[in-house]
Short mmCIF file of C-alpha atoms in Angstrom, two decimals:
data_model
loop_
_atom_site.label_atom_id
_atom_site.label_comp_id
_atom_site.label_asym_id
_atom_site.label_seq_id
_atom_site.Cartn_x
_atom_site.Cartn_y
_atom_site.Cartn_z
CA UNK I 1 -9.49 7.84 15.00
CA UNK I 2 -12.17 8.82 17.49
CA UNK I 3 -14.55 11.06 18.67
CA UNK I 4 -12.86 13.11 21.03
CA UNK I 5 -13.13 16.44 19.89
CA UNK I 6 -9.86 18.49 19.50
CA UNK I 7 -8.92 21.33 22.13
CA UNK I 8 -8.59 24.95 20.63
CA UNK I 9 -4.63 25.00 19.35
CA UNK I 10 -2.85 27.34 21.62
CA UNK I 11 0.15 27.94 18.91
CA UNK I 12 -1.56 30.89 17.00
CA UNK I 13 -1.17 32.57 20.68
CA UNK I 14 2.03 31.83 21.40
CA UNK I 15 3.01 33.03 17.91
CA UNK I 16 1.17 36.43 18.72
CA UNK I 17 3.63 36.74 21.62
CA UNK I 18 6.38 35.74 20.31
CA UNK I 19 5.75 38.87 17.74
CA UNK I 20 4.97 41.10 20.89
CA UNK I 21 8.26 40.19 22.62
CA UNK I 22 10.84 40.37 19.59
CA UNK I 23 11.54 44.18 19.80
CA UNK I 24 14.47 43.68 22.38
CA UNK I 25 16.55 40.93 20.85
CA UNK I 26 19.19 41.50 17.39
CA UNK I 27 17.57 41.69 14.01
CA UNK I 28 18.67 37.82 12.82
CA UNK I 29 16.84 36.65 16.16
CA UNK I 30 14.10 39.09 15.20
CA UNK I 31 13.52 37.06 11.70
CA UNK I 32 14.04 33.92 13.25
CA UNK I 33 11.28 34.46 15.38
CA UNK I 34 9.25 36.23 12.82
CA UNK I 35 10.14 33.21 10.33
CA UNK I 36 9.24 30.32 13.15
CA UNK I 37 6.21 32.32 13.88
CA UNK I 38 4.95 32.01 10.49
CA UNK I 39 5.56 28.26 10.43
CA UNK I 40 3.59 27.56 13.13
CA UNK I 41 0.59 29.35 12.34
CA UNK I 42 0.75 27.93 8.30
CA UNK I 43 1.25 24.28 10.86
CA UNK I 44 -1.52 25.06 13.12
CA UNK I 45 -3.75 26.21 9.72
CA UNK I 46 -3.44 23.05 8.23
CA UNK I 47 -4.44 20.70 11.02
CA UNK I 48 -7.22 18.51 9.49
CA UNK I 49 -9.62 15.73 11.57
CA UNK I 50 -8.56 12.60 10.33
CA UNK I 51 -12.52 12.09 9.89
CA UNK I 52 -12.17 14.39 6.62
CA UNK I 53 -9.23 12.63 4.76
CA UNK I 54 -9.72 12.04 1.66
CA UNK I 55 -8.43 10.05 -1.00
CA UNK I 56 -5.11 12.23 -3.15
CA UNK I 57 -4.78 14.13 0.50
CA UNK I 58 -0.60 14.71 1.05
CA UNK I 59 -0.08 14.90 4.50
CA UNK I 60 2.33 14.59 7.63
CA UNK I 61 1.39 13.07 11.21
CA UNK I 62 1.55 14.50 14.40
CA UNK I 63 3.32 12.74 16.95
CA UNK I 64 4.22 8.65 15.88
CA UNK I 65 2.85 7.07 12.98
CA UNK I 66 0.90 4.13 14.66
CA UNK I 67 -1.29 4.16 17.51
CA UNK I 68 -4.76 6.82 18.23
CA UNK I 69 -4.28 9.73 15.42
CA UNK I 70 -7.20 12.77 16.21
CA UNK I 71 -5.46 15.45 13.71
CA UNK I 72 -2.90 15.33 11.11
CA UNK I 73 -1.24 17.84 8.72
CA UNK I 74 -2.63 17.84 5.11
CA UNK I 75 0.26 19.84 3.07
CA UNK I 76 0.38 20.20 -0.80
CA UNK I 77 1.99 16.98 -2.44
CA UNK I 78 4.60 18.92 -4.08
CA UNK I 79 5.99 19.96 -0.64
CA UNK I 80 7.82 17.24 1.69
CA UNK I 81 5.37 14.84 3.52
CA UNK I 82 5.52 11.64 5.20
CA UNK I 83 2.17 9.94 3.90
CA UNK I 84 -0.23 10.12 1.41
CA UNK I 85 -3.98 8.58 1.57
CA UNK I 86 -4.25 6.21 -1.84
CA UNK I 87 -7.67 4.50 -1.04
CA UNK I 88 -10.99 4.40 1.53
CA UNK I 89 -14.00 2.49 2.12
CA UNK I 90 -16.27 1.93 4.38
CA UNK I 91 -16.51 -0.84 7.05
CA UNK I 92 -19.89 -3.19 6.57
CA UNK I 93 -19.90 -5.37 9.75
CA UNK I 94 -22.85 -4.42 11.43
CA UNK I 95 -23.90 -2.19 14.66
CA UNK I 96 -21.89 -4.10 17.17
CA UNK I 97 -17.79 -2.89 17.26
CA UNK I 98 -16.38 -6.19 15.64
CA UNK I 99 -13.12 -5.87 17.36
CA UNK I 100 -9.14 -4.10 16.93
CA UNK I 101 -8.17 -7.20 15.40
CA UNK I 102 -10.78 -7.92 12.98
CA UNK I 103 -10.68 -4.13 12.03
CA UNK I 104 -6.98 -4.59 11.47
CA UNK I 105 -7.60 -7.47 9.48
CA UNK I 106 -10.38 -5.86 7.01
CA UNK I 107 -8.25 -2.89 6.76
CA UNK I 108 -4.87 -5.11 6.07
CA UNK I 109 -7.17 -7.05 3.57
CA UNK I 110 -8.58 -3.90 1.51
CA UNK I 111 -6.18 -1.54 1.73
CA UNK I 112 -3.60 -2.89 -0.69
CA UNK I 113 -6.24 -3.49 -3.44
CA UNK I 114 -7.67 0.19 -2.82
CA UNK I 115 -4.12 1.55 -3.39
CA UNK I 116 -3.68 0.11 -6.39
CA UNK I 117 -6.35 1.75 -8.02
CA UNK I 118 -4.82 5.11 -7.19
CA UNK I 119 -0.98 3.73 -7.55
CA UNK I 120 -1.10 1.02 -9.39
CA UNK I 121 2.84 0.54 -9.84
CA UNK I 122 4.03 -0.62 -6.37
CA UNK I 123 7.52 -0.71 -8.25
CA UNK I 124 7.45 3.09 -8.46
CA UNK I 125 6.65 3.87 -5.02
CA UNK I 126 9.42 5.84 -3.07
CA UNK I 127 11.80 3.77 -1.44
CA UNK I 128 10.71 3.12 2.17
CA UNK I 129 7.15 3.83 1.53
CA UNK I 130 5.13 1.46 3.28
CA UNK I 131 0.74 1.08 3.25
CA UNK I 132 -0.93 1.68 6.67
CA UNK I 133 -4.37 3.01 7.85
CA UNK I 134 -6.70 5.17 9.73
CA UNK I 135 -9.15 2.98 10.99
CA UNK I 136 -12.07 3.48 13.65
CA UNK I 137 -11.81 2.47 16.71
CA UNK I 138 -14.45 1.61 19.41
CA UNK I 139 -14.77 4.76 20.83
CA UNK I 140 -15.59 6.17 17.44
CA UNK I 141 -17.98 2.99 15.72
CA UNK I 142 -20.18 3.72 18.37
CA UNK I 143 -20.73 7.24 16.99
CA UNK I 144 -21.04 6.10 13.11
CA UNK I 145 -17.41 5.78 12.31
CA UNK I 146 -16.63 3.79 9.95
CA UNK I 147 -14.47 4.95 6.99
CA UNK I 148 -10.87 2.89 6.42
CA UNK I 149 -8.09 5.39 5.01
CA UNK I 150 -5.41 3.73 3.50
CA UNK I 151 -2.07 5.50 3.07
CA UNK I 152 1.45 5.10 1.82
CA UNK I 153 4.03 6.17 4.64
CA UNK I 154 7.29 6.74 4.26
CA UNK I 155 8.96 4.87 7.31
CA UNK I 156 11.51 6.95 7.69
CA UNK I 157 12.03 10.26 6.17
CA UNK I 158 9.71 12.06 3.95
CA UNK I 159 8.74 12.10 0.27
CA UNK I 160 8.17 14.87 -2.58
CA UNK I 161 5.21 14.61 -5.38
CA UNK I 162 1.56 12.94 -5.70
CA UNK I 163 1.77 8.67 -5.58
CA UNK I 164 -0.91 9.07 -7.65
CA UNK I 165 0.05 7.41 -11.09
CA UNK I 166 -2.89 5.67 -12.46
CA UNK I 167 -4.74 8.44 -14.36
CA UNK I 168 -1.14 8.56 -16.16
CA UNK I 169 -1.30 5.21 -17.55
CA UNK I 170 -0.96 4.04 -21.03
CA UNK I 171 -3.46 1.29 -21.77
CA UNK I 172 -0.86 -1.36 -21.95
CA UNK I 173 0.37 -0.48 -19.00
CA UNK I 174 -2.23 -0.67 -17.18
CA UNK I 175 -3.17 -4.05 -18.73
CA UNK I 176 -0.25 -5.45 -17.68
CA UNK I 177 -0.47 -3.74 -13.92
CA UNK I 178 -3.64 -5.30 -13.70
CA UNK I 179 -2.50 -8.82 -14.31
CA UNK I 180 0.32 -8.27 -12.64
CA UNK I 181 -0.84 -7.18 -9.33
CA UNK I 182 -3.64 -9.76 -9.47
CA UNK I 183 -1.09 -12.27 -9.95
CA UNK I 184 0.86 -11.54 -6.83
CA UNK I 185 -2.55 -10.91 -5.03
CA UNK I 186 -3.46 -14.38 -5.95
CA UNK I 187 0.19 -15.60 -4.45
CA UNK I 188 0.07 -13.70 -0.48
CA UNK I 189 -3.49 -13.80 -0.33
CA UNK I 190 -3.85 -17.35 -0.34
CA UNK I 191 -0.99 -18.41 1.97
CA UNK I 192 -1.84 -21.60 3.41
CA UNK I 193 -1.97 -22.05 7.55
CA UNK I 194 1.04 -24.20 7.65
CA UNK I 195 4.40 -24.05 6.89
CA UNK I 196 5.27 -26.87 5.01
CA UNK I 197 3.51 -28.73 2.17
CA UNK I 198 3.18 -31.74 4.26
CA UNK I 199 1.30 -30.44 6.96
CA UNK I 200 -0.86 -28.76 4.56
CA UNK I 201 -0.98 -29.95 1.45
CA UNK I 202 -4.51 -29.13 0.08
CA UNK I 203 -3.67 -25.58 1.32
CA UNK I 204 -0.77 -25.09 -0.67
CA UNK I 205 -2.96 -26.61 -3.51
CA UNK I 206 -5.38 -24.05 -3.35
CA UNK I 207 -3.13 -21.15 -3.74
CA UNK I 208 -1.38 -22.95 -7.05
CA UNK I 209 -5.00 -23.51 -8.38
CA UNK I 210 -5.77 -19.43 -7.54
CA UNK I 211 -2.16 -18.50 -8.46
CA UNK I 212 -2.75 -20.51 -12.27
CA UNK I 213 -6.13 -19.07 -12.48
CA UNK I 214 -4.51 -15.27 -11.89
CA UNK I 215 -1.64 -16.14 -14.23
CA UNK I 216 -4.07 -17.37 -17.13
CA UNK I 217 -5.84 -13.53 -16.65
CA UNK I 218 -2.66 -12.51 -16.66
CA UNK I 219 -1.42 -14.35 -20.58
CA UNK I 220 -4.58 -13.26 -21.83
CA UNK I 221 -4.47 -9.66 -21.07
CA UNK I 222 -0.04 -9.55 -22.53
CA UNK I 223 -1.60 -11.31 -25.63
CA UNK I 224 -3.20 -7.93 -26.97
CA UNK I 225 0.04 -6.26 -25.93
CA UNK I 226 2.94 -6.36 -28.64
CA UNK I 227 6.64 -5.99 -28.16
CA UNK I 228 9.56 -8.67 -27.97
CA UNK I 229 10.26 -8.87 -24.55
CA UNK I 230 6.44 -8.93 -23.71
CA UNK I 231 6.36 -11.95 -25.96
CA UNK I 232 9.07 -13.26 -24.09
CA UNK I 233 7.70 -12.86 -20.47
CA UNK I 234 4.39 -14.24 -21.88
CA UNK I 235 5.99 -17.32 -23.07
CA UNK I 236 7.89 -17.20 -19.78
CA UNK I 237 4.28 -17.52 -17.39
CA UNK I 238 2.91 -19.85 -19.80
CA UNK I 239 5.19 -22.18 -18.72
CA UNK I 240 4.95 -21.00 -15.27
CA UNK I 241 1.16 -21.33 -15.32
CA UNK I 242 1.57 -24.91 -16.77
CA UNK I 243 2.89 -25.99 -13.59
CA UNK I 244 1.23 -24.23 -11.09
CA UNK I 245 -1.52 -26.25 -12.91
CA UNK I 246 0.03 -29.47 -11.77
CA UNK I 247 0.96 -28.22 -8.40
CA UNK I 248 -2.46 -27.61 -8.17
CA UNK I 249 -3.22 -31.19 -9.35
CA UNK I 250 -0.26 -32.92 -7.17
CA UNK I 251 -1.30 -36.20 -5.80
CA UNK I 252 1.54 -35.63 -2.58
CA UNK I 253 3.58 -33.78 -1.11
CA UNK I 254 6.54 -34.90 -3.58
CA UNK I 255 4.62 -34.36 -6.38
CA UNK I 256 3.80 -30.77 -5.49
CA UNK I 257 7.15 -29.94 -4.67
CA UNK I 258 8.47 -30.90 -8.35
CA UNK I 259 6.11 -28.64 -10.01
CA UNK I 260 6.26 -25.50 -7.34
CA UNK I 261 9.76 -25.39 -7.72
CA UNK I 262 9.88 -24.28 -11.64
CA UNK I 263 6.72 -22.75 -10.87
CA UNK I 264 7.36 -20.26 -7.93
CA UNK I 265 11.01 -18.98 -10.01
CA UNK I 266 8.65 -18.65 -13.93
CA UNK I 267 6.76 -15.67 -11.42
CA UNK I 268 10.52 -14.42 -10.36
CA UNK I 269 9.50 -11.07 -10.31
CA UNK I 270 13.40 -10.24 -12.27
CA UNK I 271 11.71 -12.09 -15.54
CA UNK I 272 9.57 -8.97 -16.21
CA UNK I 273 12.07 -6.45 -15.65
CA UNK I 274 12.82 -6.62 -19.54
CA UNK I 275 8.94 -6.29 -20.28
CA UNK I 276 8.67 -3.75 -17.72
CA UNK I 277 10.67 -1.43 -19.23
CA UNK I 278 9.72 -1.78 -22.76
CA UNK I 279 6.51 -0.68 -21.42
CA UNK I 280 7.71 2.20 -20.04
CA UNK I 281 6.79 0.87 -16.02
CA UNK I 282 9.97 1.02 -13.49
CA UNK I 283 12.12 -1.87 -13.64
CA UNK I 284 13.87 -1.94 -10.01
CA UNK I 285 12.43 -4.58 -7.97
CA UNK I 286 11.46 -3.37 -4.53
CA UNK I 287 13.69 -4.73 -1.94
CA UNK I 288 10.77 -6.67 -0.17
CA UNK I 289 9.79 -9.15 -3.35
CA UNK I 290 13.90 -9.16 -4.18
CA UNK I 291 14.21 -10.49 -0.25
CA UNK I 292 11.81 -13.01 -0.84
CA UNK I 293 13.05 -14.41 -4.12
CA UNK I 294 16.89 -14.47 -3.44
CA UNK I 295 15.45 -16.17 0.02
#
């Protein structure tokens, strides 16, 4: 974002001459023009400040998605767009700008927890849909920005319809999104610094012990759910949270290892697809957790 005010678009002009000019050319390049016209000025009527997005807000960039963003398209979500804002909040850090990377990081942080509460079903997002941000940068903190926008972008292509699926919900289902996504939240969110156990073991400790904790929230909140395969999947991360438990409690590297085995494939996210869809929830596994399990 920032604060550099907008210049007067110069397309509502251009469409006025284009109108003023058509009388000389065939009647299919007369409705061409009239029809172009038209789409320009509905373009040009839309442009909104990316200061005013708001959560629900269907929309389509101008120009790339990443990088400085001053105006932006807000459509109706039942036309074709390329993003959709799922989440905001505000940025508490103080007076002083606290930096493009440690904005990134709050915003990378946030955002995914913010969009849950508006799409809680990541499974059921649009294939190629992917969460970025409008975030402020320097030029606009020092004039009292400091609202975070997360959106779902489709990387390539566009989308049809609101993302918006949590007001939908069953009470079950949202149960189990709830667990669920905490559970997963517990998993990336803790990585550890290193990349092997070794090197790090009490890191890797500490996510089992916040994975286990996530995955007992998890059992408790399926237990007031019925259905067979719900049973199933509950029995299923029992046993799963049983040893992330001793991974958590490993006295060495070897030790951890025999437990996080068993333990990382009981959270396979293919064991819930059977639960998933006697709930009613969508049961393909998005190609991103599918990568990382078959990996």
């Amino acid at each position: 974002m920032t604060t550099r005010a907008p210049r007067r678009p110069l397309r509502g002009t251009v469409a006025v001459a284009a109108l003023l000019t058509i009388g000389a050319v065939g009647c299919s390049d007369v409705s061409d023009a009239v029809d172009s016209a038209k789409d320009g000025a509905k373009k040009v009527a839309r442009q909104r400040s990316v200061f005013s997005l708001e959560t629900g807000d269907c929309y389509n960039p101008n120009g790339k998605t990443e990088g400085e963003a001053y105006l932006v398209e807000v459509v109706p979500c039942d036309e074709a767009h390329e993003g959709q804002v799922v989440g905001e909040f505000a940025i508490d850090e103080g007076e002083k700008y606290p930096g493009d990377e440690k904005v990134s990081a709050i915003a990378d942080n946030r955002c995914p927890l913010e969009a849950q509460k508006y799409a809680p079903d990541t499974w059921a997002l649009p294939k190629g849909v992917v969460l970025f941000s409008y975030s402020p940068t320097k030029e606009s903190w020092a004039t009292g920005d400091r609202a975070v926008s997360c959106t779902y972008t489709a990387e390539k292509g566009t989308f049809k319809g609101s993302l918006d699926t949590a007001k939908s919900l069953e009470p079950e289902q949202a149960t189990y999104l709830e667990g669920s996504n905490a559970l997963y939240e517990a998993l990336w969110a803790n990585q550890p610094e290193k990349d092997t156990v070794e090197d790090d073991l009490t890191g890797y400790k500490a996510q089992a012990k916040a994975v286990a904790a996530a995955l007992d929230a998890h059992i408790e909140g399926l237990d007031g759910i019925e259905g067979t395969e719900v049973g199933k999947l509950r029995a299923t991360l029992t046993k799963a949270a049983g040893n992330w438990k001793k991974a958590a409690d490993a006295a060495d590297a070897d030790a951890f290892y025999l437990a996080y085995d068993p333990a990382f494939t009981g959270i396979d996210p293919n064991e819930s697809v059977a639960a998933r869809k006697e709930l009613g929830l969508a049961t393909t596994v998005p190609a991103d957790e599918a990568e990382v399990w078959a990996g």
